[in-house]
Amino acid sequence: MGYNFNIHPEIEKAETLPGSFYKNDQIFSDLKDKVFLKTWQFAGDVNDIKLQNQIKPLSVLENYLNEPMILTRDSKDKIHCVSNVCTHRGNIIVNDGGPAKNLTCKYHGRKFEL
């Protein structure tokens, strides 16, 4: 990313980014790879998994990054967000949300804890 967008720390002196920042396909592509993939993103509301042993598949920044993830609440009421891709063959583990005691790859049956 060879861009230099500076925002003055004093809000009274700060200016908005140029319009090209919002319309340039290369800038957007660079931001996806070098910013969005390496920073925290909103994954979902805890109310989507209110019950223990509940899962919800999701895609981080769908149509932009398409990173398949699973939001889970385990039997100890702890929330996790993990990859929805099996480490063995790259298969998607979960297609539908709902109750689950573990995550099972449909390709070869490998099981993962919530």
mmCIF file with all atom_site columns, C-alpha atoms in Angstrom, residues 48-101:
data_model
loop_
_atom_site.group_PDB
_atom_site.id
_atom_site.type_symbol
_atom_site.label_atom_id
_atom_site.label_alt_id
_atom_site.label_comp_id
_atom_site.label_asym_id
_atom_site.label_entity_id
_atom_site.label_seq_id
_atom_site.pdbx_PDB_ins_code
_atom_site.Cartn_x
_atom_site.Cartn_y
_atom_site.Cartn_z
_atom_site.occupancy
_atom_site.B_iso_or_equiv
_atom_site.pdbx_formal_charge
_atom_site.auth_seq_id
_atom_site.auth_comp_id
_atom_site.auth_asym_id
_atom_site.auth_atom_id
_atom_site.pdbx_PDB_model_num
ATOM 1  C CA . ASP A 1 48  ? -27.538 -15.076 18.254 1.00 0.00 ? 48  ASP A CA 1
ATOM 2  C CA . ILE A 1 49  ? -26.237 -17.861 20.512 1.00 0.00 ? 49  ILE A CA 1
ATOM 3  C CA . LYS A 1 50  ? -28.203 -17.423 23.741 1.00 0.00 ? 50  LYS A CA 1
ATOM 4  C CA . LEU A 1 51  ? -28.113 -21.074 24.822 1.00 0.00 ? 51  LEU A CA 1
ATOM 5  C CA . GLN A 1 52  ? -25.241 -23.285 25.900 1.00 0.00 ? 52  GLN A CA 1
ATOM 6  C CA . ASN A 1 53  ? -23.994 -25.694 23.216 1.00 0.00 ? 53  ASN A CA 1
ATOM 7  C CA . GLN A 1 54  ? -25.255 -23.466 20.432 1.00 0.00 ? 54  GLN A CA 1
ATOM 8  C CA . ILE A 1 55  ? -23.468 -22.589 17.185 1.00 0.00 ? 55  ILE A CA 1
ATOM 9  C CA . LYS A 1 56  ? -23.922 -20.100 14.376 1.00 0.00 ? 56  LYS A CA 1
ATOM 10 C CA . PRO A 1 57  ? -21.903 -20.122 11.138 1.00 0.00 ? 57  PRO A CA 1
ATOM 11 C CA . LEU A 1 58  ? -21.068 -16.731 9.677  1.00 0.00 ? 58  LEU A CA 1
ATOM 12 C CA . SER A 1 59  ? -18.865 -15.077 7.110  1.00 0.00 ? 59  SER A CA 1
ATOM 13 C CA . VAL A 1 60  ? -16.674 -12.163 8.141  1.00 0.00 ? 60  VAL A CA 1
ATOM 14 C CA . LEU A 1 61  ? -17.290 -9.194  5.830  1.00 0.00 ? 61  LEU A CA 1
ATOM 15 C CA . GLU A 1 62  ? -19.357 -11.279 3.444  1.00 0.00 ? 62  GLU A CA 1
ATOM 16 C CA . ASN A 1 63  ? -18.799 -10.472 -0.237 1.00 0.00 ? 63  ASN A CA 1
ATOM 17 C CA . TYR A 1 64  ? -15.509 -8.769  0.718  1.00 0.00 ? 64  TYR A CA 1
ATOM 18 C CA . LEU A 1 65  ? -13.343 -11.164 2.740  1.00 0.00 ? 65  LEU A CA 1
ATOM 19 C CA . ASN A 1 66  ? -15.632 -14.199 2.916  1.00 0.00 ? 66  ASN A CA 1
ATOM 20 C CA . GLU A 1 67  ? -13.803 -15.683 5.886  1.00 0.00 ? 67  GLU A CA 1
ATOM 21 C CA . PRO A 1 68  ? -15.959 -18.605 7.121  1.00 0.00 ? 68  PRO A CA 1
ATOM 22 C CA . MET A 1 69  ? -16.245 -18.552 10.914 1.00 0.00 ? 69  MET A CA 1
ATOM 23 C CA . ILE A 1 70  ? -18.379 -20.188 13.610 1.00 0.00 ? 70  ILE A CA 1
ATOM 24 C CA . LEU A 1 71  ? -19.694 -18.365 16.651 1.00 0.00 ? 71  LEU A CA 1
ATOM 25 C CA . THR A 1 72  ? -20.163 -20.861 19.514 1.00 0.00 ? 72  THR A CA 1
ATOM 26 C CA . ARG A 1 73  ? -21.316 -20.915 23.121 1.00 0.00 ? 73  ARG A CA 1
ATOM 27 C CA . ASP A 1 74  ? -19.965 -23.962 24.949 1.00 0.00 ? 74  ASP A CA 1
ATOM 28 C CA . SER A 1 75  ? -21.374 -25.939 27.894 1.00 0.00 ? 75  SER A CA 1
ATOM 29 C CA . LYS A 1 76  ? -19.615 -23.588 30.339 1.00 0.00 ? 76  LYS A CA 1
ATOM 30 C CA . ASP A 1 77  ? -21.367 -20.583 28.752 1.00 0.00 ? 77  ASP A CA 1
ATOM 31 C CA . LYS A 1 78  ? -18.116 -19.354 27.184 1.00 0.00 ? 78  LYS A CA 1
ATOM 32 C CA . ILE A 1 79  ? -18.297 -17.752 23.729 1.00 0.00 ? 79  ILE A CA 1
ATOM 33 C CA . HIS A 1 80  ? -15.793 -18.579 20.988 1.00 0.00 ? 80  HIS A CA 1
ATOM 34 C CA . CYS A 1 81  ? -15.312 -17.531 17.379 1.00 0.00 ? 81  CYS A CA 1
ATOM 35 C CA . VAL A 1 82  ? -13.330 -20.068 15.366 1.00 0.00 ? 82  VAL A CA 1
ATOM 36 C CA . SER A 1 83  ? -12.614 -20.929 11.747 1.00 0.00 ? 83  SER A CA 1
ATOM 37 C CA . ASN A 1 84  ? -15.367 -22.851 9.962  1.00 0.00 ? 84  ASN A CA 1
ATOM 38 C CA . VAL A 1 85  ? -12.794 -24.677 7.835  1.00 0.00 ? 85  VAL A CA 1
ATOM 39 C CA . CYS A 1 86  ? -11.544 -28.148 8.753  1.00 0.00 ? 86  CYS A CA 1
ATOM 40 C CA . THR A 1 87  ? -7.801  -28.216 9.344  1.00 0.00 ? 87  THR A CA 1
ATOM 41 C CA . HIS A 1 88  ? -7.499  -31.572 7.557  1.00 0.00 ? 88  HIS A CA 1
ATOM 42 C CA . ARG A 1 89  ? -9.103  -31.078 4.127  1.00 0.00 ? 89  ARG A CA 1
ATOM 43 C CA . GLY A 1 90  ? -10.350 -27.494 4.090  1.00 0.00 ? 90  GLY A CA 1
ATOM 44 C CA . ASN A 1 91  ? -13.979 -28.614 4.203  1.00 0.00 ? 91  ASN A CA 1
ATOM 45 C CA . ILE A 1 92  ? -16.639 -26.273 5.636  1.00 0.00 ? 92  ILE A CA 1
ATOM 46 C CA . ILE A 1 93  ? -17.594 -27.752 9.026  1.00 0.00 ? 93  ILE A CA 1
ATOM 47 C CA . VAL A 1 94  ? -20.969 -26.126 9.772  1.00 0.00 ? 94  VAL A CA 1
ATOM 48 C CA . ASN A 1 95  ? -23.644 -25.022 7.300  1.00 0.00 ? 95  ASN A CA 1
ATOM 49 C CA . ASP A 1 96  ? -26.529 -24.387 9.703  1.00 0.00 ? 96  ASP A CA 1
ATOM 50 C CA . GLY A 1 97  ? -26.706 -22.983 13.211 1.00 0.00 ? 97  GLY A CA 1
ATOM 51 C CA . GLY A 1 98  ? -28.455 -24.448 16.216 1.00 0.00 ? 98  GLY A CA 1
ATOM 52 C CA . PRO A 1 99  ? -27.701 -26.782 19.108 1.00 0.00 ? 99  PRO A CA 1
ATOM 53 C CA . ALA A 1 100 ? -24.487 -28.832 18.973 1.00 0.00 ? 100 ALA A CA 1
ATOM 54 C CA . LYS A 1 101 ? -22.255 -30.654 21.446 1.00 0.00 ? 101 LYS A CA 1
#
